[in-house]
CSV table of C-alpha atoms in Angstrom, one decimal:
chain,number,residue,atom,x,y,z
L,4,MET,CA,-13.6,-20.1,-8.3
L,5,LEU,CA,-12.8,-17.0,-10.2
L,6,ILE,CA,-12.1,-17.5,-14.0
L,7,VAL,CA,-10.4,-14.7,-15.9
L,8,ASN,CA,-9.6,-14.6,-19.7
L,9,LYS,CA,-9.6,-12.0,-22.4
L,10,GLU,CA,-11.7,-14.3,-24.6
L,11,GLN,CA,-15.2,-15.1,-23.6
L,12,SER,CA,-15.0,-18.3,-25.6
L,13,GLU,CA,-12.1,-19.6,-23.5
L,14,ILE,CA,-14.0,-18.9,-20.3
L,15,GLN,CA,-17.0,-20.9,-21.6
L,16,LYS,CA,-14.8,-23.8,-22.7
L,17,LEU,CA,-13.3,-24.1,-19.2
L,18,LYS,CA,-16.8,-23.9,-17.6
L,19,THR,CA,-18.0,-26.7,-19.9
L,20,LEU,CA,-15.0,-28.9,-19.0
L,21,LEU,CA,-15.4,-28.3,-15.3
L,22,SER,CA,-19.1,-29.0,-15.3
L,23,LYS,CA,-18.5,-32.4,-16.9
L,24,ARG,CA,-16.1,-33.5,-14.1
L,25,PHE,CA,-17.5,-31.6,-11.1
L,26,GLN,CA,-20.9,-30.6,-9.7
L,27,MET,CA,-20.8,-26.8,-10.1
L,28,LYS,CA,-23.1,-23.8,-10.2
L,29,ASP,CA,-22.4,-20.8,-12.6
L,30,LEU,CA,-22.8,-17.6,-10.6
L,31,GLY,CA,-22.2,-15.4,-13.6
L,32,PRO,CA,-20.0,-12.3,-13.4
L,33,ALA,CA,-18.1,-12.0,-10.1
L,34,LYS,CA,-19.7,-9.8,-7.6
L,35,VAL,CA,-18.0,-10.9,-4.4
L,36,ILE,CA,-14.6,-12.6,-3.9
L,37,LEU,CA,-12.8,-13.1,-0.6
L,38,GLY,CA,-15.0,-10.7,1.2
L,39,MET,CA,-14.6,-8.0,-1.4
L,40,GLU,CA,-17.5,-6.6,-3.4
L,41,ILE,CA,-16.7,-6.0,-7.0
L,42,GLU,CA,-18.3,-3.1,-8.9
L,43,ARG,CA,-17.9,-2.3,-12.6
L,44,ASP,CA,-18.4,0.6,-14.9
L,45,ARG,CA,-17.9,-0.9,-18.3
L,46,THR,CA,-18.6,2.4,-20.1
L,47,GLN,CA,-15.7,4.0,-18.4
L,48,ARG,CA,-13.7,0.8,-18.2
L,49,ARG,CA,-13.3,1.0,-14.5
L,50,LEU,CA,-13.5,-1.6,-11.7
L,51,GLY,CA,-13.9,-1.0,-8.0
L,52,LEU,CA,-13.2,-3.2,-4.9
L,53,PHE,CA,-15.1,-2.5,-1.7
L,54,GLN,CA,-15.4,-4.2,1.7
L,55,LYS,CA,-18.5,-2.4,3.1
L,56,ARG,CA,-20.2,-5.6,4.4
L,57,TYR,CA,-17.1,-7.0,6.2
L,58,LEU,CA,-16.3,-3.6,7.8
L,59,THR,CA,-19.9,-3.2,8.9
L,60,LYS,CA,-19.6,-6.6,10.7
L,61,VAL,CA,-16.3,-5.5,12.4
L,62,LEU,CA,-18.0,-2.4,13.7
L,63,GLU,CA,-21.0,-4.4,15.0
L,64,ARG,CA,-18.6,-6.9,16.7
L,65,PHE,CA,-16.9,-4.2,18.7
L,66,ASP,CA,-20.1,-2.2,19.3
L,67,MET,CA,-18.8,0.8,17.3
L,68,SER,CA,-21.5,1.1,14.7
L,69,GLU,CA,-22.7,4.4,16.1
L,70,ALA,CA,-19.3,5.8,17.0
L,71,LYS,CA,-18.3,9.3,16.0
L,72,PRO,CA,-16.3,9.0,12.7
L,73,VAL,CA,-12.9,10.5,12.2
L,74,ASN,CA,-11.0,11.1,8.9
L,75,THR,CA,-7.6,9.5,9.6
L,76,PRO,CA,-6.7,6.0,10.9
L,77,ILE,CA,-4.5,7.5,13.6
L,78,ALA,CA,-4.7,10.8,15.3
L,79,HIS,CA,-2.1,13.4,14.2
L,80,HIS,CA,-1.0,13.8,17.9
L,81,PHE,CA,-0.6,10.1,18.7
L,82,LYS,CA,2.9,8.9,19.5
L,83,LEU,CA,2.9,5.3,20.7
L,84,SER,CA,5.7,3.7,22.7
L,85,VAL,CA,6.3,0.6,24.8
L,86,SER,CA,6.9,3.0,27.7
L,87,GLN,CA,3.1,3.6,27.7
L,88,CYS,CA,2.5,-0.1,28.5
L,89,PRO,CA,1.6,-1.2,32.1
L,90,GLU,CA,4.7,-2.0,34.1
L,91,THR,CA,3.5,-4.4,36.8
L,92,ASP,CA,4.5,-8.1,36.7
L,93,GLU,CA,0.8,-9.0,36.8
L,94,ASP,CA,0.1,-6.9,33.7
L,95,LYS,CA,3.1,-8.3,31.8
L,96,ARG,CA,1.6,-11.8,31.9
L,97,PHE,CA,-0.6,-10.8,29.0
L,98,MET,CA,1.1,-11.1,25.6
L,99,SER,CA,-0.2,-7.9,24.1
L,100,ASN,CA,0.4,-5.8,27.2
L,101,PRO,CA,-1.5,-2.7,26.0
L,102,GLY,CA,-1.7,0.6,27.7
L,103,LYS,CA,-4.4,3.2,27.7
L,104,ALA,CA,-2.9,5.1,24.8
L,105,HIS,CA,-2.8,1.9,22.7
L,106,TRP,CA,-6.5,1.2,23.5
L,107,GLN,CA,-7.4,4.7,22.5
L,108,ALA,CA,-5.5,4.2,19.2
L,109,VAL,CA,-7.4,1.1,18.4
L,110,LYS,CA,-10.7,2.8,19.1
L,111,TRP,CA,-9.6,5.6,16.8
L,112,VAL,CA,-9.0,3.1,14.0
L,113,LEU,CA,-12.5,1.8,14.5
L,114,ARG,CA,-13.9,5.3,14.4
L,115,TYR,CA,-12.0,5.8,11.1
L,116,ILE,CA,-13.6,2.6,9.7
L,117,ARG,CA,-17.0,4.0,10.8
L,118,GLY,CA,-16.4,7.0,8.5
L,119,SER,CA,-14.8,5.2,5.6
L,120,HIS,CA,-16.3,1.7,5.4
L,121,ASP,CA,-17.9,2.5,2.1
L,122,THR,CA,-14.6,3.6,0.5
L,123,GLY,CA,-13.0,1.4,-2.2
L,124,ILE,CA,-10.1,1.1,-4.6
L,125,ILE,CA,-11.0,2.2,-8.2
L,126,TYR,CA,-8.9,0.8,-11.1
L,127,GLY,CA,-8.9,2.4,-14.5
L,128,CYS,CA,-9.1,6.0,-13.3
L,129,ASN,CA,-5.6,7.2,-14.2
L,130,ASN,CA,-4.4,10.2,-16.1
L,131,ARG,CA,-0.7,9.3,-15.9
L,132,SER,CA,-1.1,6.5,-18.5
L,133,SER,CA,-3.8,4.5,-20.1
L,134,GLU,CA,-1.6,1.4,-20.3
L,135,PHE,CA,-1.6,-1.6,-17.9
L,136,GLN,CA,1.6,-0.7,-16.1
L,137,VAL,CA,3.0,-1.1,-12.6
L,138,GLU,CA,4.0,2.2,-11.0
L,139,GLY,CA,5.6,2.6,-7.5
L,140,PHE,CA,6.0,5.2,-4.8
L,141,VAL,CA,8.3,5.1,-1.8
L,142,ASP,CA,9.1,7.2,1.2
L,143,SER,CA,10.7,7.0,4.6
L,144,ASP,CA,10.6,9.0,7.9
L,145,TYR,CA,13.8,9.4,9.9
L,146,ALA,CA,14.3,7.9,13.4
L,147,GLY,CA,10.5,7.9,13.9
L,148,SER,CA,10.4,5.0,16.4
L,149,LEU,CA,10.4,6.4,20.0
L,150,ASP,CA,11.7,3.1,21.3
L,151,THR,CA,14.5,2.1,18.8
L,152,ARG,CA,15.0,5.2,16.7
L,153,ARG,CA,14.7,3.1,13.6
L,154,SER,CA,13.1,4.7,10.6
L,155,LEU,CA,9.8,3.6,8.9
L,156,THR,CA,9.7,2.4,5.3
L,157,GLY,CA,6.5,3.0,3.3
L,158,TYR,CA,5.9,2.0,-0.3
L,159,LEU,CA,3.0,1.3,-2.6
L,160,PHE,CA,2.4,0.2,-6.2
L,161,THR,CA,-0.5,0.9,-8.5
L,162,ILE,CA,-2.0,-0.4,-11.8
L,163,GLY,CA,-4.5,1.7,-13.6
L,164,GLY,CA,-4.2,4.3,-10.9
L,165,GLY,CA,-5.4,1.9,-8.2
L,166,VAL,CA,-3.2,0.5,-5.5
L,167,ILE,CA,-2.3,-3.2,-5.7
L,168,SER,CA,0.6,-3.6,-3.2
L,169,TRP,CA,1.6,-1.7,-0.2
L,170,LYS,CA,3.8,-2.0,2.9
L,171,SER,CA,4.8,0.0,6.0
L,172,ASN,CA,7.4,-1.4,8.4
L,173,LEU,CA,10.3,-0.5,10.6
L,174,GLN,CA,13.7,-0.7,8.9
L,175,PRO,CA,16.1,-3.4,10.2
L,176,VAL,CA,18.8,-1.0,11.3
L,177,VAL,CA,19.2,2.4,12.8
L,178,THR,CA,20.2,4.9,10.1
L,179,LEU,CA,22.4,7.9,10.5
L,180,SER,CA,20.8,10.3,8.0
L,181,THR,CA,17.6,10.9,6.0
L,182,THR,CA,19.5,9.9,2.8
L,183,GLU,CA,20.3,6.5,4.3
L,184,ALA,CA,16.8,5.9,5.5
L,185,GLU,CA,15.3,6.8,2.1
L,186,TYR,CA,17.9,4.6,0.3
L,187,ILE,CA,17.0,1.6,2.4
L,188,ALA,CA,13.3,2.3,1.6
L,189,VAL,CA,14.1,2.5,-2.1
L,190,THR,CA,15.9,-0.9,-1.8
L,191,GLU,CA,12.8,-2.5,-0.3
L,192,ALA,CA,10.6,-1.0,-3.0
L,193,VAL,CA,12.9,-2.2,-5.8
L,194,LYS,CA,12.6,-5.8,-4.4
L,195,GLU,CA,8.8,-5.6,-4.6
L,196,ALA,CA,9.0,-4.1,-8.0
L,197,ILE,CA,11.0,-7.0,-9.4
L,198,TRP,CA,8.4,-9.4,-8.1
L,199,LEU,CA,5.4,-7.4,-9.5
L,200,LYS,CA,7.2,-7.0,-12.8
L,201,GLY,CA,7.5,-10.8,-13.1
L,202,LEU,CA,3.9,-11.4,-12.0
L,203,VAL,CA,2.3,-9.1,-14.7
L,204,THR,CA,4.7,-10.5,-17.3
L,205,GLU,CA,3.5,-14.0,-16.4
L,206,LEU,CA,-0.1,-12.8,-16.8
L,207,GLY,CA,0.7,-11.7,-20.4
L,208,PHE,CA,1.3,-8.0,-20.0
L,209,ASN,CA,4.3,-6.2,-21.4
L,210,GLN,CA,6.1,-4.5,-18.5
L,211,LYS,CA,9.5,-3.4,-19.8
L,212,GLN,CA,10.4,-1.2,-16.8
L,213,VAL,CA,8.8,-0.3,-13.4
L,214,THR,CA,9.1,3.3,-12.5
L,215,ILE,CA,9.4,4.1,-8.7
L,216,HIS,CA,8.9,7.6,-7.5
L,217,CYS,CA,10.9,8.9,-4.6
L,218,ASP,CA,10.9,12.4,-3.1
L,219,ASN,CA,14.5,12.4,-1.8
L,220,HIS,CA,17.1,13.7,-4.4
L,221,SER,CA,20.1,12.4,-2.4
L,222,ALA,CA,18.7,8.8,-2.2
L,223,ILE,CA,18.0,8.8,-6.0
L,224,HIS,CA,21.5,10.0,-6.7
L,225,LEU,CA,23.0,7.4,-4.4
L,226,SER,CA,20.9,4.6,-6.1
L,227,LYS,CA,22.2,5.6,-9.6
L,228,HIS,CA,25.9,6.5,-8.9
L,229,GLN,CA,28.8,5.0,-7.0
L,230,VAL,CA,29.5,7.7,-4.4
L,231,PHE,CA,31.8,7.5,-1.4
L,232,HIS,CA,31.6,10.1,1.3
L,233,ASP,CA,31.2,10.3,5.1
L,234,LYS,CA,27.4,10.1,4.9
L,235,SER,CA,27.1,7.0,2.8
L,236,LYS,CA,30.4,4.9,2.9
L,237,HIS,CA,29.1,2.8,5.8
L,238,ILE,CA,25.9,1.6,4.2
L,239,ASP,CA,25.7,-2.1,3.9
L,240,MET,CA,26.7,-3.4,0.5
L,241,LYS,CA,23.6,-5.5,0.2
L,242,MET,CA,21.6,-2.3,-0.2
L,243,HIS,CA,23.6,-1.4,-3.3
L,244,PHE,CA,22.1,-4.1,-5.5
L,245,VAL,CA,19.6,-1.4,-6.5
L,246,ARG,CA,22.3,0.0,-8.8
L,247,ASP,CA,22.6,-3.3,-10.7
L,248,ILE,CA,18.8,-3.4,-11.1
L,249,ILE,CA,18.7,0.2,-12.4
L,250,ASN,CA,21.6,-0.4,-14.8
L,251,SER,CA,19.9,-3.5,-16.2
L,252,GLY,CA,16.9,-1.3,-17.1
L,253,GLY,CA,14.3,-3.3,-15.1
L,254,VAL,CA,13.6,-0.5,-12.7
L,255,SER,CA,14.0,3.3,-12.8
L,256,ILE,CA,13.9,5.7,-9.9
L,257,GLU,CA,12.4,9.1,-10.6
L,258,LYS,CA,12.0,12.3,-8.5
L,259,ILE,CA,8.5,13.3,-7.3
L,260,SER,CA,7.4,16.1,-5.0
L,261,THR,CA,6.4,15.2,-1.5
L,262,GLU,CA,3.0,16.7,-2.2
L,263,ASP,CA,2.3,14.2,-5.0
L,264,ASN,CA,3.8,11.2,-3.2
L,265,PRO,CA,1.0,9.0,-1.7
L,266,SER,CA,3.4,6.8,0.2
L,267,ASP,CA,4.0,9.8,2.6
L,268,MET,CA,0.9,8.6,4.5
L,269,LEU,CA,2.6,5.2,5.2
L,270,THR,CA,5.5,6.7,7.2
L,271,LYS,CA,3.8,9.1,9.6
L,272,SER,CA,0.5,10.3,10.9
L,273,VAL,CA,-0.6,13.1,8.7
L,274,PRO,CA,-3.4,15.7,9.0
L,275,GLY,CA,-6.8,14.9,7.6
L,276,HIS,CA,-6.5,17.0,4.5
L,277,LYS,CA,-3.1,15.5,3.6
L,278,PHE,CA,-4.4,12.0,4.2
L,279,ALA,CA,-7.4,12.6,2.0
L,280,HIS,CA,-5.1,13.9,-0.8
L,281,CYS,CA,-3.0,10.8,-0.6
L,282,LEU,CA,-6.0,8.5,-0.8
L,283,GLY,CA,-7.1,10.5,-3.9
L,284,LEU,CA,-3.7,9.9,-5.5
L,285,ILE,CA,-4.3,6.1,-5.3
L,286,ASN,CA,-8.0,6.3,-6.3
L,287,MET,CA,-9.6,5.3,-3.0
L,288,ARG,CA,-13.1,6.7,-3.4
L,289,LYS,CA,-16.6,6.2,-2.1
L,290,LYS,CA,-18.2,6.0,-5.6
L,291,MET,CA,-17.2,4.4,-8.9
L,292,LYS,CA,-18.2,7.5,-10.9
L,293,GLU,CA,-16.3,10.1,-9.0
L,294,THR,CA,-14.3,12.4,-11.3
L,295,CYS,CA,-10.7,11.3,-11.9
L,296,PRO,CA,-8.0,13.6,-10.4
């Protein structure tokens, strides 16, 4: 059980109450929870989450402990498609039906884990704001799926500079422009922002508005203004609830450069230097005391 409270006296009161009713052992400050190792730097007011032990076991399980490491989870040249799967009836009996390219992609992921298993998320290392505030980033590719030509949505949210929520998935429909693809991505990010805003408010933090950063000017304009023209008039009305949320003041959509948008790595395979830059933007680091960006 993990007990959290601002007041040490309240924590002790709950411990005393529980010990009277249940047989329990006080393990002191949390060091491991759900397979994650917790590290603290109280002088800098930082907290880090790592999974080195678990990832080491994964590598050992698949005999990849001595594999040559790589610096991205998917190679920049990989383009996976169902057309790369085996085609015989015998092969199709297997539910996963992987082809050689898919097997190589999985091994690449394990090689990435080999080189990054000691990387963690650092909270409290943020020059944007010292406040406990949720901040979002969203991006989309355009028609990136080789099989369906649907676009890929990617978003992530941070608190104290460290990522707390993220998602990367295919959009439900085929879009006809980059603006439409980005607008659908913004819609999904706003839905997540509403939930996160309610969560942190319930935890006792004052979150008046969640700022979501997007690198597409047209999508931002469409989310704020009622515009009808050939490129947007066909967009499903359910996507336009974003305008109501923005008008209510619960969420704001702001422009950010692609270079400073960490969600870019969730929509496409990017080169190693770009991927490392995106990780730095959300404070994924190997050491607690690394310098803040």
